[in-house]
Amino acid sequence: MKLGLHVGVAKGLDASVEYAQRLGCSAIQIFSNSPKTYRVAAADGPAYARFKEKRLAAGIDPAAIHTSYLINLASEDPKIVTGSLRLLKNDLAVAPLGGIAYVNTHLGSYGTRDRGAGFVQVVTALEDCLATIPEGVYLVMENSAGAGQLCGGTLEELGAFVRAIGHPQLAVCLDTAHSWAAGYALDTKDGVDRFIAEADREFGLDRLVMFHFNDTEIALGGHRDRHFHIGEGKIGFAGFRALAAHPELRGKMAILETPGDEADDARNMATIKIIFEGALA
Ligand SMILES: [Zn+2]
Ligand SMILES: [Zn+2]
């Protein structure tokens, strides 16, 4: 698999590539903007062009943008939906500037509303984005921890979105910590095999373009979104080894969104690489 990190871009896109290179990444995920604002800043075209050039020269490919945490396509508030669509469409338009294939997004929460009506609204919003999506870019739905009324907490629901929309540039990202929190036991080979087989049945493994590899300390099915260091949580070495060894996941992208500073990132990257070396030996 192509392994990498979510890298902050507070110091600029150039620095994000240097950071990923220093830590031995072969993939990268960034934010295009502050993830906590509805404001859309104009993209710096030349900076994204340099990002692409530098990234490809360093062998860091593919790349992903993680959209803003404020995005909620299922909201009952039309202002929130409009703002969410503006953010998502902006990231889809920015992606080709940096040669970025994947725009990974949370779908949002149904809140107190009827799930059926919310589902239809999310489908309409995704179709709206896909109608103008640039060539070579994929709109990637990330699974959620399934808390409360969060969208996309099950493989079945992600499959329902894929079946309802059917667009070839709609894809899926599975976050291991969210999956665990949603009740999928990824701490054994059997659990991982069942999970991947279900993903294949629901939306097909071609649609599964990326993973977020995060360990977690919360209880299985605890519906809380807490990321922890690779191999130091409940998923543990056995779970990540099973993912690493799974023959149908070869070549896919996996991004770590583990907590901490550069020393933690270096340790987590080293750990996941050791797991892969062991699993593939
Ligand atoms: Zn996410
Ligand atoms: Zn994630």
XYZ file of N, CA and C and ligand atoms in Angstrom:
845
model
N 0.844 -1.196 0.000
C 0.000 0.000 0.000
C 0.881 1.249 0.000
N 0.284 2.358 -0.414
C 0.978 3.650 -0.380
C 0.692 4.273 0.974
N 1.727 4.449 1.795
C 1.548 4.905 3.173
C 1.956 6.360 3.336
N 1.156 7.092 4.077
C 1.498 8.492 4.312
C 0.779 9.064 5.513
N 0.904 10.370 5.654
C 0.375 11.077 6.809
C -0.552 12.200 6.379
N -1.465 12.562 7.284
C -2.121 13.856 7.139
C -1.125 14.897 7.637
N -0.795 15.874 6.782
C 0.225 16.869 7.124
C -0.415 18.245 7.155
N -0.163 18.974 8.230
C -0.657 20.350 8.333
C 0.011 21.219 7.281
N -0.713 22.221 6.788
C -0.107 23.097 5.787
C 0.038 24.526 6.331
N 0.072 24.642 7.670
C 0.239 25.968 8.289
C 1.532 26.623 7.811
N 2.552 25.812 7.539
C 3.842 26.353 7.095
C 3.944 26.381 5.575
N 2.854 26.101 4.900
C 2.853 26.157 3.440
C 2.893 24.779 2.816
N 2.504 24.744 1.545
C 2.435 23.466 0.823
C 3.822 22.870 0.614
N 4.823 23.732 0.348
C 6.198 23.253 0.173
C 6.660 22.479 1.402
N 6.441 23.122 2.566
C 6.884 22.517 3.827
C 6.153 21.199 4.080
N 4.902 21.094 3.624
C 4.159 19.849 3.853
C 4.793 18.693 3.078
N 5.265 18.977 1.861
C 5.929 17.914 1.079
C 7.254 17.539 1.737
N 8.004 18.554 2.185
C 9.296 18.273 2.845
C 9.088 17.403 4.087
N 8.044 17.715 4.848
C 7.718 16.956 6.065
C 7.417 15.496 5.709
N 6.558 15.319 4.693
C 6.173 13.961 4.285
C 7.388 13.191 3.771
N 8.257 13.887 3.056
C 9.460 13.256 2.510
C 10.391 12.818 3.645
N 10.552 13.737 4.634
C 11.437 13.455 5.775
C 10.964 12.212 6.521
N 9.646 12.017 6.588
C 9.104 10.900 7.354
C 8.867 9.645 6.496
N 9.350 9.689 5.254
C 9.316 8.488 4.420
C 7.944 8.142 3.874
N 7.131 9.167 3.600
C 5.779 8.920 3.074
C 5.812 8.657 1.569
N 4.890 7.817 1.102
C 4.684 7.666 -0.344
C 3.274 8.110 -0.733
N 2.582 8.760 0.220
C 1.267 9.368 -0.032
C 1.114 10.498 0.972
N 0.164 11.411 0.710
C -0.014 12.559 1.618
C -1.467 13.015 1.602
N -1.906 13.543 2.753
C -3.228 14.183 2.828
C -3.053 15.558 3.472
N -3.742 16.555 2.927
C -3.658 17.929 3.452
C -5.066 18.524 3.584
N -5.152 19.649 4.282
C -6.330 20.509 4.208
C -6.013 21.591 3.183
N -7.030 22.069 2.451
C -6.785 23.170 1.513
C -6.952 24.511 2.219
N -7.604 24.495 3.358
C -8.007 25.687 4.091
C -8.036 25.330 5.560
N -8.294 26.304 6.412
C -8.576 25.953 7.792
C -9.811 25.050 7.790
N -9.745 23.909 8.504
C -10.895 22.983 8.465
C -12.068 23.451 9.312
N -11.941 24.624 9.942
C -12.996 25.057 10.864
C -13.642 26.367 10.453
N -13.631 26.671 9.143
C -14.283 27.890 8.683
C -15.058 27.617 7.393
N -16.156 28.354 7.216
C -16.920 28.252 5.961
C -16.332 29.170 4.891
N -15.355 30.009 5.313
C -14.744 30.934 4.377
C -13.885 30.143 3.381
N -13.970 30.530 2.113
C -13.161 29.863 1.095
C -12.088 30.846 0.640
N -10.825 30.536 0.933
C -9.729 31.400 0.490
C -9.365 31.028 -0.949
N -9.006 32.024 -1.746
C -8.616 31.748 -3.137
C -7.370 30.863 -3.136
N -7.382 29.853 -3.998
C -6.244 28.932 -4.046
C -5.064 29.608 -4.739
N -3.864 29.355 -4.209
C -2.636 29.884 -4.784
C -2.156 28.899 -5.861
N -2.545 29.161 -7.111
C -2.251 28.249 -8.223
C -0.783 27.859 -8.329
N 0.142 28.835 -8.366
C 1.569 28.488 -8.466
C 2.051 27.631 -7.292
N 1.525 27.892 -6.085
C 1.937 27.092 -4.919
C 1.484 25.639 -5.090
N 0.269 25.445 -5.626
C -0.209 24.075 -5.866
C 0.589 23.393 -6.982
N 0.996 24.179 -7.994
C 1.804 23.609 -9.077
C 3.158 23.143 -8.529
N 3.755 23.958 -7.635
C 5.037 23.574 -7.010
C 4.851 22.339 -6.127
N 3.713 22.328 -5.391
C 3.376 21.187 -4.521
C 3.363 19.896 -5.348
N 2.721 19.980 -6.521
C 2.630 18.793 -7.385
C 4.021 18.353 -7.863
N 4.787 19.310 -8.328
C 6.115 19.010 -8.887
C 7.017 18.386 -7.819
N 7.043 19.033 -6.654
C 7.894 18.588 -5.549
C 7.468 17.206 -5.040
N 6.167 17.037 -4.929
C 5.575 15.804 -4.433
C 5.919 14.642 -5.368
N 5.733 14.840 -6.668
C 5.992 13.758 -7.620
C 7.490 13.461 -7.682
N 8.323 14.508 -7.581
C 9.779 14.298 -7.575
C 10.193 13.471 -6.362
N 9.450 13.628 -5.252
C 9.769 12.887 -4.023
C 9.078 11.520 -3.985
N 8.350 11.184 -5.040
C 7.666 9.880 -5.083
C 6.476 9.800 -4.144
N 5.892 10.967 -3.834
C 4.731 10.987 -2.930
C 3.466 11.110 -3.770
N 2.845 9.983 -4.033
C 1.680 9.943 -4.914
C 0.922 8.643 -4.645
N -0.387 8.677 -4.433
C -1.322 9.792 -4.610
C -1.366 10.776 -3.437
N -2.182 11.836 -3.661
C -2.436 12.838 -2.634
C -3.935 13.020 -2.456
N -4.293 13.473 -1.251
C -5.711 13.717 -0.949
C -5.864 15.050 -0.237
N -7.007 15.685 -0.460
C -7.429 16.823 0.368
C -8.498 16.287 1.312
N -8.382 16.603 2.607
C -9.476 16.344 3.547
C -10.276 17.639 3.653
N -11.574 17.556 3.367
C -12.403 18.768 3.391
C -12.633 19.243 4.826
N -13.250 20.404 4.933
C -13.545 21.026 6.227
C -14.429 20.133 7.104
N -14.178 20.201 8.420
C -15.012 19.466 9.380
C -16.414 20.056 9.482
N -16.613 21.241 8.930
C -17.927 21.886 9.044
C -18.933 21.345 8.034
N -18.447 20.605 7.054
C -19.345 20.133 6.002
C -20.440 19.230 6.568
N -21.678 19.585 6.258
C -22.825 18.759 6.636
C -23.862 18.813 5.516
N -23.824 17.784 4.679
C -24.725 17.742 3.523
C -26.126 17.295 3.914
N -26.274 16.813 5.153
C -27.564 16.274 5.604
C -28.341 17.259 6.468
N -27.789 18.451 6.670
C -28.399 19.414 7.594
C -29.796 19.852 7.143
N -30.621 20.166 8.129
C -31.953 20.734 7.835
C -31.856 22.217 7.534
N -30.709 22.819 7.874
C -30.520 24.258 7.673
C -29.958 24.496 6.270
N -30.747 25.104 5.370
C -30.284 25.287 3.983
C -28.999 26.107 3.889
N -28.784 27.017 4.858
C -27.547 27.824 4.851
C -26.327 26.942 5.059
N -26.452 25.966 5.944
C -25.334 25.049 6.207
C -25.068 24.196 4.970
N -26.127 23.769 4.298
C -25.954 22.939 3.101
C -25.283 23.759 1.990
N -25.717 24.997 1.800
C -25.112 25.864 0.785
C -23.629 26.087 1.090
N -23.326 26.409 2.344
C -21.926 26.615 2.750
C -21.104 25.358 2.560
N -21.693 24.194 2.873
C -20.995 22.910 2.727
C -20.691 22.630 1.265
N -21.677 22.893 0.400
C -21.482 22.654 -1.032
C -20.388 23.565 -1.588
N -20.345 24.814 -1.101
C -19.320 25.754 -1.570
C -17.924 25.227 -1.192
N -17.775 24.744 0.048
C -16.479 24.213 0.503
C -16.078 22.979 -0.306
N -17.011 22.081 -0.480
C -16.717 20.819 -1.168
C -16.369 21.071 -2.640
N -17.162 21.925 -3.295
C -16.895 22.222 -4.710
C -15.571 22.955 -4.866
N -15.237 23.805 -3.891
C -13.950 24.504 -3.947
C -12.801 23.495 -3.892
N -12.875 22.533 -2.976
C -11.801 21.536 -2.887
C -11.727 20.680 -4.149
N -12.876 20.363 -4.736
C -12.870 19.577 -5.983
C -12.216 20.367 -7.114
N -12.389 21.699 -7.095
C -11.784 22.546 -8.135
C -10.291 22.761 -7.890
N -9.895 22.811 -6.620
C -8.486 23.042 -6.258
C -7.636 21.798 -6.544
N -8.231 20.623 -6.328
C -7.467 19.363 -6.402
C -6.600 19.243 -7.663
N -7.135 19.497 -8.872
C -6.295 19.309 -10.065
C -5.097 20.253 -10.115
N -5.178 21.391 -9.433
C -4.041 22.333 -9.418
C -2.805 21.669 -8.808
N -3.047 20.782 -7.835
C -1.934 20.100 -7.170
C -1.788 18.649 -7.597
N -2.471 18.277 -8.672
C -2.427 16.882 -9.115
C -3.006 15.931 -8.078
N -3.973 16.426 -7.324
C -4.532 15.673 -6.187
C -5.744 14.859 -6.663
N -5.671 13.543 -6.489
C -6.707 12.665 -7.044
C -7.940 12.574 -6.157
N -7.752 12.711 -4.834
C -8.847 12.385 -3.922
C -9.253 13.567 -3.044
N -10.555 13.838 -3.015
C -11.107 14.818 -2.091
C -11.988 14.049 -1.118
N -11.458 13.897 0.111
C -12.080 13.066 1.144
C -12.974 13.933 2.026
N -14.228 13.522 2.180
C -15.138 14.349 2.986
C -16.001 13.529 3.938
N -16.321 14.147 5.082
C -17.362 13.618 5.961
C -18.687 14.057 5.339
N -19.731 13.280 5.527
C -21.008 13.621 4.907
C -21.855 14.505 5.815
N -21.718 14.316 7.110
C -22.478 15.133 8.057
C -23.402 14.303 8.921
N -24.418 14.973 9.465
C -25.319 14.328 10.417
C -26.766 14.648 10.076
N -27.626 13.650 10.240
C -29.053 13.854 9.998
C -29.702 14.655 11.124
N -28.968 14.817 12.242
C -29.531 15.563 13.372
C -30.801 14.912 13.866
N -31.829 15.700 14.049
C -33.073 15.155 14.608
C -34.066 14.779 13.512
N -33.659 14.973 12.245
C -34.620 14.766 11.160
C -34.780 13.285 10.788
N -35.726 13.039 9.960
C -35.973 11.714 9.412
C -34.806 11.309 8.519
N -34.254 10.116 8.736
C -33.063 9.688 7.993
C -33.334 9.562 6.500
N -34.540 9.145 6.141
C -34.868 8.960 4.729
C -34.763 10.266 3.956
N -35.337 11.338 4.521
C -35.298 12.649 3.864
C -33.856 13.156 3.820
N -33.114 12.931 4.902
C -31.715 13.356 4.952
C -30.884 12.618 3.909
N -31.145 11.334 3.775
C -30.410 10.513 2.797
C -30.603 11.063 1.383
N -31.861 11.365 1.050
C -32.166 11.891 -0.292
C -31.451 13.223 -0.510
N -31.415 14.054 0.533
C -30.735 15.351 0.414
C -29.231 15.170 0.176
N -28.604 14.209 0.874
C -27.169 13.964 0.684
C -26.912 13.472 -0.741
N -27.780 12.582 -1.222
C -27.636 12.080 -2.600
C -27.683 13.246 -3.588
N -28.671 14.132 -3.411
C -28.818 15.294 -4.307
C -27.574 16.177 -4.252
N -27.056 16.414 -3.044
C -25.877 17.277 -2.879
C -24.646 16.650 -3.552
N -24.462 15.347 -3.362
C -23.301 14.673 -3.976
C -23.432 14.680 -5.501
N -24.648 14.467 -5.998
C -24.869 14.497 -7.451
C -24.562 15.878 -8.011
N -24.918 16.917 -7.259
C -24.642 18.300 -7.649
C -23.120 18.497 -7.800
N -22.354 18.015 -6.835
C -20.884 18.145 -6.889
C -20.306 17.323 -8.036
N -20.835 16.137 -8.234
C -20.289 15.230 -9.254
C -20.601 15.709 -10.670
N -21.632 16.558 -10.792
C -22.008 17.060 -12.124
C -20.903 17.929 -12.723
N -20.092 18.555 -11.861
C -19.040 19.451 -12.363
C -17.651 19.014 -11.888
N -17.525 17.780 -11.437
C -16.231 17.320 -10.890
C -15.187 17.260 -12.013
N -13.971 17.784 -11.754
C -12.931 17.726 -12.789
C -12.518 16.276 -13.090
N -12.040 16.077 -14.280
C -11.543 14.762 -14.699
C -10.366 14.354 -13.802
N -10.279 13.092 -13.459
C -9.141 12.599 -12.677
C -9.258 12.839 -11.184
N -10.349 13.472 -10.748
C -10.556 13.715 -9.317
C -11.713 12.829 -8.835
N -11.558 12.278 -7.633
C -12.612 11.443 -7.037
C -13.158 12.123 -5.797
N -14.483 12.111 -5.670
C -15.142 12.579 -4.453
C -15.242 11.362 -3.536
N -14.542 11.427 -2.399
C -14.385 10.257 -1.531
C -15.183 10.455 -0.247
N -16.149 9.577 -0.009
C -16.960 9.637 1.217
C -16.237 8.871 2.314
N -15.960 9.543 3.444
C -15.313 8.861 4.571
C -16.368 8.280 5.505
N -16.159 7.043 5.935
C -17.109 6.464 6.896
C -16.984 7.180 8.239
N -18.070 7.208 8.991
C -18.086 7.903 10.282
C -18.094 6.884 11.416
N -17.921 7.395 12.638
C -17.955 6.535 13.823
C -19.391 6.140 14.167
N -20.350 6.708 13.427
C -21.747 6.301 13.568
C -22.435 6.829 14.803
N -21.844 7.845 15.438
C -22.460 8.409 16.638
C -23.769 9.092 16.267
N -24.749 8.969 17.148
C -26.019 9.665 16.957
C -26.568 9.419 15.572
N -26.709 10.503 14.825
C -27.317 10.403 13.502
C -26.297 10.691 12.403
N -25.018 10.410 12.661
C -23.992 10.656 11.637
C -24.247 9.802 10.396
N -24.044 10.404 9.221
C -24.179 9.665 7.952
C -22.955 8.782 7.743
N -23.165 7.693 7.037
C -22.033 6.873 6.607
C -21.362 6.088 7.717
N -22.114 5.698 8.723
C -21.545 4.928 9.828
C -21.476 3.432 9.555
N -22.115 2.996 8.471
C -22.061 1.573 8.138
C -21.654 1.400 6.670
N -21.077 0.236 6.383
C -20.720 -0.089 4.997
C -21.993 -0.155 4.159
N -23.065 -0.618 4.777
C -24.350 -0.733 4.091
C -24.837 0.642 3.618
N -24.720 1.648 4.484
C -25.193 2.983 4.099
C -24.291 3.588 3.012
N -22.964 3.372 3.128
C -22.070 3.859 2.073
C -22.430 3.184 0.748
N -22.746 1.897 0.829
C -23.164 1.167 -0.364
C -24.455 1.737 -0.941
N -25.367 2.140 -0.061
C -26.634 2.716 -0.521
C -26.382 4.030 -1.270
N -25.440 4.839 -0.778
C -25.089 6.088 -1.495
C -24.505 5.759 -2.868
N -23.593 4.805 -2.905
C -22.950 4.441 -4.183
C -23.998 3.929 -5.167
N -24.910 3.075 -4.683
C -25.936 2.510 -5.576
C -26.911 3.586 -6.042
N -27.244 4.532 -5.147
C -28.204 5.580 -5.516
C -27.600 6.554 -6.523
N -26.284 6.754 -6.463
C -25.638 7.785 -7.281
C -24.955 7.177 -8.514
N -24.160 6.149 -8.280
C -23.590 5.397 -9.406
C -22.520 6.100 -10.227
N -22.179 7.340 -9.892
C -21.193 8.084 -10.679
C -19.805 7.428 -10.545
N -19.055 7.306 -11.671
C -17.764 6.617 -11.595
C -16.707 7.336 -10.747
N -16.902 8.620 -10.471
C -15.905 9.349 -9.663
C -16.321 9.486 -8.194
N -17.300 8.693 -7.779
C -17.675 8.632 -6.360
C -16.932 7.449 -5.741
N -16.216 7.691 -4.639
C -15.388 6.648 -4.036
C -15.560 6.643 -2.519
N -14.867 5.718 -1.856
C -15.025 5.516 -0.417
C -13.661 5.485 0.271
N -13.601 6.105 1.460
C -12.451 6.000 2.368
C -12.936 5.335 3.641
N -12.202 4.340 4.115
C -12.538 3.706 5.388
C -11.492 4.077 6.432
N -11.962 4.723 7.492
C -11.104 5.097 8.615
C -11.199 3.951 9.630
N -10.057 3.372 9.981
C -10.087 2.184 10.852
C -10.625 2.519 12.247
N -10.290 3.715 12.764
C -10.784 4.091 14.101
C -12.303 4.303 14.074
N -12.784 4.941 12.996
C -14.240 5.142 12.881
C -14.950 3.790 12.727
N -14.342 2.901 11.931
C -14.956 1.589 11.701
C -15.080 0.822 13.022
N -13.985 0.852 13.802
C -13.985 0.190 15.111
C -15.074 0.791 16.002
N -15.143 2.120 16.009
C -16.131 2.814 16.844
C -17.558 2.487 16.395
N -17.699 2.181 15.081
C -19.024 1.848 14.548
C -19.360 0.369 14.763
N -18.415 -0.391 15.334
C -18.709 -1.782 15.692
C -18.057 -2.840 14.838
N -17.185 -2.442 13.904
C -16.486 -3.439 13.076
C -15.185 -3.848 13.768
N -15.093 -5.109 14.166
C -13.925 -5.602 14.911
C -12.769 -5.840 13.940
N -11.849 -4.897 13.908
C -10.712 -5.000 12.972
C -9.449 -5.458 13.681
N -9.593 -6.093 14.839
C -8.401 -6.467 15.605
C -7.932 -7.886 15.317
N -8.614 -8.588 14.404
C -8.194 -9.949 14.045
C -8.261 -10.105 12.525
N -7.582 -11.132 12.006
C -7.611 -11.402 10.571
C -9.048 -11.727 10.136
N -9.762 -12.511 10.938
C -11.152 -12.861 10.596
C -12.020 -11.613 10.498
N -11.862 -10.724 11.474
C -12.652 -9.494 11.483
C -12.345 -8.638 10.264
N -11.057 -8.508 9.934
C -10.652 -7.719 8.765
C -11.178 -8.368 7.485
N -11.057 -9.689 7.383
C -11.544 -10.394 6.180
C -13.044 -10.181 5.984
N -13.806 -10.288 7.097
C -15.258 -10.081 7.013
C -15.582 -8.649 6.581
N -14.846 -7.697 7.143
C -15.058 -6.265 6.864
C -14.800 -5.961 5.388
N -13.689 -6.471 4.867
C -13.337 -6.188 3.468
C -14.313 -6.910 2.519
N -14.729 -8.120 2.890
C -15.703 -8.835 2.060
C -17.037 -8.085 2.019
N -17.433 -7.512 3.166
C -18.692 -6.751 3.202
C -18.570 -5.461 2.375
N -17.397 -4.799 2.471
C -17.163 -3.589 1.660
C -17.263 -3.938 0.174
N -16.730 -5.084 -0.182
C -16.774 -5.527 -1.584
C -18.213 -5.750 -2.033
N -19.006 -6.397 -1.160
C -20.418 -6.643 -1.497
C -21.197 -5.335 -1.593
N -20.927 -4.398 -0.693
C -21.737 -3.166 -0.614
C -21.419 -2.168 -1.724
N -20.128 -1.947 -1.997
C -19.809 -0.931 -3.015
C -18.671 -1.325 -3.950
N -18.039 -2.478 -3.709
C -16.985 -2.938 -4.610
C -15.636 -2.354 -4.224
N -14.596 -3.177 -4.266
C -13.283 -2.717 -3.792
C -12.625 -1.714 -4.735
N -13.094 -1.617 -5.981
C -12.555 -0.570 -6.870
C -12.916 0.824 -6.353
N -14.077 0.921 -5.702
C -14.509 2.225 -5.151
C -13.736 2.572 -3.879
N -13.183 1.564 -3.237
C -12.454 1.781 -1.979
C -11.047 2.255 -2.332
N -10.876 3.577 -2.450
C -9.603 4.099 -2.949
C -8.632 4.442 -1.833
N -9.125 4.639 -0.620
C -8.189 4.988 0.453
C -8.679 4.576 1.832
N -7.691 4.449 2.727
C -7.942 4.188 4.141
C -7.375 5.332 4.971
N -7.959 5.535 6.123
C -7.268 6.257 7.186
C -6.890 5.194 8.207
N -5.593 5.014 8.406
C -5.124 4.042 9.399
C -4.902 4.765 10.728
N -5.825 4.576 11.638
C -5.709 5.135 12.985
C -6.060 4.037 13.970
N -5.271 3.930 15.036
C -5.658 3.029 16.114
C -6.584 3.812 17.044
N -7.176 3.139 18.010
C -8.093 3.835 18.915
C -8.162 3.091 20.244
N -8.421 3.844 21.292
C -8.485 3.247 22.635
C -9.912 3.018 23.106
N -10.890 3.472 22.317
C -12.268 3.356 22.804
C -12.781 1.921 22.631
N -13.912 1.625 23.262
C -14.481 0.277 23.187
C -15.066 0.028 21.793
N -15.048 -1.222 21.369
C -15.662 -1.609 20.090
C -17.134 -1.168 20.086
N -17.524 -0.460 19.016
C -18.910 0.002 18.930
C -19.210 1.178 19.841
N -18.168 1.825 20.355
C -18.352 2.935 21.305
C -18.802 4.241 20.671
N -18.823 4.276 19.325
C -19.317 5.440 18.568
C -18.608 6.746 18.900
N -17.364 6.641 19.415
C -16.629 7.891 19.658
C -15.416 7.946 18.746
N -15.118 9.140 18.266
C -14.062 9.342 17.277
C -12.796 9.795 17.988
N -11.960 8.814 18.388
C -10.699 9.126 19.063
C -9.583 8.349 18.368
N -8.619 9.079 17.823
C -7.510 8.427 17.131
C -6.340 8.223 18.091
N -5.660 7.081 17.948
C -4.511 6.808 18.808
C -3.375 6.238 17.970
N -2.199 6.124 18.597
C -0.996 5.688 17.886
C -1.129 4.252 17.359
N -0.538 4.027 16.176
C -0.620 2.720 15.507
C -0.027 1.616 16.392
N -0.793 0.567 16.604
C -0.324 -0.587 17.375
C -0.467 -0.420 18.879
N -0.868 0.780 19.325
C -0.951 1.035 20.769
C -2.396 1.098 21.262
N -3.347 0.796 20.370
C -4.758 0.826 20.765
C -5.403 -0.542 20.604
N -6.730 -0.539 20.493
C -7.501 -1.787 20.465
C -7.357 -2.550 19.144
N -7.125 -1.827 18.047
C -6.954 -2.516 16.759
C -5.612 -3.252 16.768
N -4.602 -2.566 17.235
C -3.317 -3.204 17.535
C -2.570 -3.742 16.331
N -1.463 -4.386 16.633
C -0.606 -4.935 15.570
C -1.357 -5.961 14.720
N -2.137 -6.823 15.366
C -2.810 -7.911 14.630
C -3.763 -7.352 13.583
N -4.499 -6.316 13.950
C -5.452 -5.726 13.017
C -4.764 -5.082 11.827
N -3.749 -4.266 12.093
C -3.060 -3.594 10.983
C -2.268 -4.600 10.145
N -1.756 -5.664 10.790
C -1.041 -6.693 10.026
C -2.010 -7.366 9.039
N -3.232 -7.629 9.500
C -4.223 -8.269 8.620
C -4.576 -7.353 7.447
N -4.693 -6.062 7.698
C -4.960 -5.110 6.612
C -3.770 -5.069 5.653
N -2.565 -5.045 6.219
C -1.347 -4.972 5.401
C -1.207 -6.208 4.511
N -1.614 -7.356 5.044
C -1.419 -8.617 4.316
C -2.557 -8.920 3.349
N -3.654 -8.152 3.427
C -4.833 -8.482 2.620
C -4.514 -8.306 1.131
N -4.614 -9.382 0.354
C -4.157 -9.299 -1.038
C -4.950 -8.307 -1.884
N -6.207 -8.058 -1.540
C -7.028 -7.171 -2.380
C -6.839 -5.691 -2.063
N -6.001 -5.397 -1.075
C -5.785 -3.990 -0.718
C -4.446 -3.461 -1.228
N -3.694 -4.313 -1.905
C -2.372 -3.909 -2.398
C -2.493 -2.700 -3.302
N -1.601 -1.744 -3.105
C -1.551 -0.567 -3.973
C -2.492 0.546 -3.549
N -3.416 0.260 -2.603
C -4.317 1.329 -2.159
C -3.571 2.269 -1.216
N -4.168 3.436 -0.998
C -3.537 4.484 -0.196
C -4.003 4.386 1.259
N -3.082 4.559 2.194
C -3.458 4.601 3.609
C -2.769 5.783 4.283
N -3.575 6.631 4.890
C -3.084 7.857 5.531
C -3.249 7.737 7.044
N -2.190 8.043 7.784
C -2.282 8.075 9.241
C -2.764 9.453 9.683
N -3.731 9.459 10.595
C -4.215 10.711 11.192
C -4.047 10.599 12.713
N -2.898 10.107 13.090
C -2.600 9.841 14.500
C -2.199 11.139 15.197
N -2.373 11.193 16.527
C -2.117 12.459 17.234
C -0.624 12.720 17.488
N -0.328 13.937 17.894
C 1.013 14.246 18.384
C 1.847 15.084 17.447
N 3.144 15.143 17.769
C 4.081 16.011 17.060
C 4.897 15.204 16.041
N 5.971 15.804 15.539
C 6.758 15.118 14.511
C 7.360 13.808 15.018
N 7.779 13.803 16.299
C 8.360 12.567 16.860
C 7.301 11.454 16.860
N 6.059 11.806 17.201
C 4.967 10.817 17.176
C 4.699 10.349 15.746
N 4.679 11.311 14.811
C 4.452 10.956 13.403
C 5.537 10.006 12.905
N 6.781 10.305 13.264
C 7.913 9.465 12.833
C 7.762 8.055 13.408
N 7.362 7.979 14.678
C 7.200 6.670 15.319
C 6.044 5.896 14.664
N 4.927 6.582 14.418
C 3.778 5.907 13.804
C 4.093 5.437 12.385
N 4.811 6.258 11.619
C 5.196 5.842 10.258
C 6.127 4.637 10.332
N 7.095 4.687 11.264
C 8.032 3.569 11.402
C 7.277 2.297 11.785
N 6.307 2.429 12.698
C 5.543 1.258 13.161
C 4.741 0.655 12.012
N 4.047 1.475 11.257
C 3.209 0.910 10.186
C 4.092 0.260 9.125
N 5.268 0.835 8.879
C 6.163 0.228 7.888
C 6.683 -1.125 8.374
N 7.004 -1.209 9.656
C 7.460 -2.494 10.222
C 6.346 -3.533 10.106
N 5.111 -3.103 10.392
C 3.966 -4.020 10.282
C 3.852 -4.521 8.841
N 3.991 -3.631 7.876
C 3.895 -4.047 6.470
C 5.033 -4.980 6.093
N 6.238 -4.640 6.528
C 7.380 -5.514 6.190
C 7.158 -6.913 6.739
N 6.660 -6.983 7.983
C 6.402 -8.288 8.605
C 5.287 -9.037 7.894
N 4.220 -8.293 7.557
C 3.032 -8.927 6.967
C 3.311 -9.436 5.556
N 4.191 -8.750 4.844
C 4.418 -9.098 3.447
C 5.649 -9.984 3.264
N 6.359 -10.241 4.389
C 7.594 -11.046 4.303
C 7.270 -12.494 3.945
Zn -11.977 12.596 8.424
Zn -10.265 9.841 9.070
